[in-house]
mmCIF file of C-alpha atoms in Angstrom:
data_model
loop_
_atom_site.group_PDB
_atom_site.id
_atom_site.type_symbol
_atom_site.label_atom_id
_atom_site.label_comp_id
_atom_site.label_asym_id
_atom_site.label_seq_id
_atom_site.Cartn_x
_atom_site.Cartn_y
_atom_site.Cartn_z
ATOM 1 C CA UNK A 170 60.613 -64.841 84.706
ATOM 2 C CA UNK A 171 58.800 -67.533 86.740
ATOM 3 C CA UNK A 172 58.918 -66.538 90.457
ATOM 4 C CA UNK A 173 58.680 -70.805 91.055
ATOM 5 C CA UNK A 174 62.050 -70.887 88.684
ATOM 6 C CA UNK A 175 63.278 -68.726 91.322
ATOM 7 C CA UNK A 176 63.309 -70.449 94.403
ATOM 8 C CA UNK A 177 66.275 -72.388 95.998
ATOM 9 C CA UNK A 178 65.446 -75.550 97.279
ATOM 10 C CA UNK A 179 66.473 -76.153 100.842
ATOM 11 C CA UNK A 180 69.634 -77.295 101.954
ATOM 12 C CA UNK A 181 68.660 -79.144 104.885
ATOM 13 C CA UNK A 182 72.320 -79.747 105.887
ATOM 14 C CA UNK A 183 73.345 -75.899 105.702
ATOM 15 C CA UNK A 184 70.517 -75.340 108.032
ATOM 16 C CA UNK A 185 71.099 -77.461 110.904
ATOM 17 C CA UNK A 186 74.733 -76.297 110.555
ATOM 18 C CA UNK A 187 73.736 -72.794 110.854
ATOM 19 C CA UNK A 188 71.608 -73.669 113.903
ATOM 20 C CA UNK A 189 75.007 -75.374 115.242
ATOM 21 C CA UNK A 190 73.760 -78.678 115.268
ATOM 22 C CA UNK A 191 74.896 -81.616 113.757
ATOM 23 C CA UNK A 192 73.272 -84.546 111.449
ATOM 24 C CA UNK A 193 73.401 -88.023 113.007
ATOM 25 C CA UNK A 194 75.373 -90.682 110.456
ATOM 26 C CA UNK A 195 73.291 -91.816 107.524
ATOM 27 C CA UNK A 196 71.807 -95.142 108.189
ATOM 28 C CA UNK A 197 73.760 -98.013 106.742
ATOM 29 C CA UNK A 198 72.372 -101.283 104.784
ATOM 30 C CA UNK A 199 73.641 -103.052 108.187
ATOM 31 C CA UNK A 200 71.515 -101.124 110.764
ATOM 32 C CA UNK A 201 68.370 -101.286 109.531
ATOM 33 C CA UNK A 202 66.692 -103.133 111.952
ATOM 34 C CA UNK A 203 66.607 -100.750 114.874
ATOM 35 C CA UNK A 204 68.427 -101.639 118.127
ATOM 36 C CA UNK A 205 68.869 -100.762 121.464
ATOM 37 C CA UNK A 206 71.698 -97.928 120.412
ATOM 38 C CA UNK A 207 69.627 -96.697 117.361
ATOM 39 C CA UNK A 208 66.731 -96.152 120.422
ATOM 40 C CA UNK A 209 68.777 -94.322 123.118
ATOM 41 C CA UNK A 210 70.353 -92.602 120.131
ATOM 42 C CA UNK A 211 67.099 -91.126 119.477
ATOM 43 C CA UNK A 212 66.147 -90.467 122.859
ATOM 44 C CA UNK A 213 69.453 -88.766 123.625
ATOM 45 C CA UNK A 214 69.346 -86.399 120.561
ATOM 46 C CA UNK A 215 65.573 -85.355 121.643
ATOM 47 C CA UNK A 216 66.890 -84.679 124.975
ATOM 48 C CA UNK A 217 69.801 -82.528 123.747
ATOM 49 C CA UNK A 218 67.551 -80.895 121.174
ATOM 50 C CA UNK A 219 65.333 -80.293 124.356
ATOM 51 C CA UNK A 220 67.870 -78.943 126.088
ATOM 52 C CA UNK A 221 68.869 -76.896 123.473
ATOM 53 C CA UNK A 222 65.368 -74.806 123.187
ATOM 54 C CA UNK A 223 65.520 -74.764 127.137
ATOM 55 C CA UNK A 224 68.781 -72.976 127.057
ATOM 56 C CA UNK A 225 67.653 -70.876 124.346
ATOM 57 C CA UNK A 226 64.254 -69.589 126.481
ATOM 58 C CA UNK A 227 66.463 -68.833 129.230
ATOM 59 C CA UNK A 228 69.303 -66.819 127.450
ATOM 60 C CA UNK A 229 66.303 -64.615 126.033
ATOM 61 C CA UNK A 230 64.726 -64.493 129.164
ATOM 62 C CA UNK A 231 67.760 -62.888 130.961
ATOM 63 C CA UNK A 232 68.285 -60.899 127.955
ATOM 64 C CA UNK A 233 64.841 -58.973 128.521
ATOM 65 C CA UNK A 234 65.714 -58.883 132.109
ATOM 66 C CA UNK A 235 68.590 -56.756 130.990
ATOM 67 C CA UNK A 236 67.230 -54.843 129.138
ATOM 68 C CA UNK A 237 64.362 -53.821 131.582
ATOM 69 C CA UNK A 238 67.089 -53.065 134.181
ATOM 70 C CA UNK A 239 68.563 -50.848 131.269
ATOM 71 C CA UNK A 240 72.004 -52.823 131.005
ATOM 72 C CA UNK A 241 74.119 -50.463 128.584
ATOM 73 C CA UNK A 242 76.233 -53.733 127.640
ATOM 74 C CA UNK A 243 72.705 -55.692 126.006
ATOM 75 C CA UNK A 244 71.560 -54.206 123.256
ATOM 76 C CA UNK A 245 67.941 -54.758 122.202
ATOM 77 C CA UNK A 246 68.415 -56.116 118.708
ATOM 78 C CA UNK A 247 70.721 -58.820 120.653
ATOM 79 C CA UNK A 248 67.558 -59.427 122.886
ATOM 80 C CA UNK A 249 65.607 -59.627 120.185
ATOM 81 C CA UNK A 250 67.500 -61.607 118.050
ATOM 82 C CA UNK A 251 67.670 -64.286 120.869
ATOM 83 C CA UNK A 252 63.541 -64.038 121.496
ATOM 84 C CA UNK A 253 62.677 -65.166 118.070
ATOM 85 C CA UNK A 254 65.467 -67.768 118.355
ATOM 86 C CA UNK A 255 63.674 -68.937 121.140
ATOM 87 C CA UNK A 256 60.566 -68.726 119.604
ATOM 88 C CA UNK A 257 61.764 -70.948 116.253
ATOM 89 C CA UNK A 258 62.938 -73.304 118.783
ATOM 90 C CA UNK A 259 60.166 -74.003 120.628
ATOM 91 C CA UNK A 260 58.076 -73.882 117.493
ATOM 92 C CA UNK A 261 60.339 -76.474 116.124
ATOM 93 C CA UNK A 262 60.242 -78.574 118.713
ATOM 94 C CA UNK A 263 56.691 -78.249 119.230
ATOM 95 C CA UNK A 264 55.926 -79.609 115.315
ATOM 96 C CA UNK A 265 58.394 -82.270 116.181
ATOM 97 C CA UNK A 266 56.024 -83.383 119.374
ATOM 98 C CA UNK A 267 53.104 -83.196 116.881
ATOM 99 C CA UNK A 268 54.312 -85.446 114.254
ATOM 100 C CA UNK A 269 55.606 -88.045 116.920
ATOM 101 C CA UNK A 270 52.063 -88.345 118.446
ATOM 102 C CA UNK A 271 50.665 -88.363 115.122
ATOM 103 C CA UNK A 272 52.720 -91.276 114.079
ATOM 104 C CA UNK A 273 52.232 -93.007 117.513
ATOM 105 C CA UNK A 274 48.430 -92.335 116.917
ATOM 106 C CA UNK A 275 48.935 -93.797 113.494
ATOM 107 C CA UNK A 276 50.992 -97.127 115.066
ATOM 108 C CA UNK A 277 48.124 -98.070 117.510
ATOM 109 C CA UNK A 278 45.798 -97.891 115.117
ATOM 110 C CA UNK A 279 47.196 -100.201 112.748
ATOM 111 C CA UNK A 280 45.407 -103.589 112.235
ATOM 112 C CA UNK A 281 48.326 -106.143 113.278
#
């Protein structure tokens, strides 16, 4: 058996739902010239994603506090579980800052 054969191709869609977020609308034939929406669209989702990974850092941040203080309700796999959470997110989000400076980079140096 081919191990390649093997392998499931991603289901983007499954994934963000499983991280509990949601997929903007597909763009439409009608909104593809971006607008003032389509901007503050963008901006609001990277703030929320933000947000998100902030949130995140802090739950597993009090979750090792707890744990340290030896808090019989938190259990370490819980605090553990949230830490690499964390970690994906911020990971994520720091790719995501990567590309969008890359592309930026790419944009100014374009020959208009």
């Amino acid at each position: 058996m081919n191990p390649i054969s093997s392998v499931k191709p991603f289901d983007f869609a499954a994934a963000v739902q499983r991280a509990g977020l949601t997929l903007p609308a597909a763009p439409t034939a009608s909104s593809a010239k971006p607008t003032r929406a389509t901007e503050a669209s963008f901006q609001d989702a990277m703030a929320s994603a933000l947000q998100a990974v902030s949130q995140q850092q802090h739950e597993a941040r009090r979750l090792q506090r707890e744990v340290q203080l030896d808090n019989p309700t938190v259990s370490l796999e819980e605090t553990m579980v949230a830490m690499q959470k964390a970690q994906i997110g911020f990971q994520t989000a720091l790719q995501v800052r990567n590309r969008l400076v890359s592309a930026y980079s790419e944009i100014m140096n374009m020959q208009v």
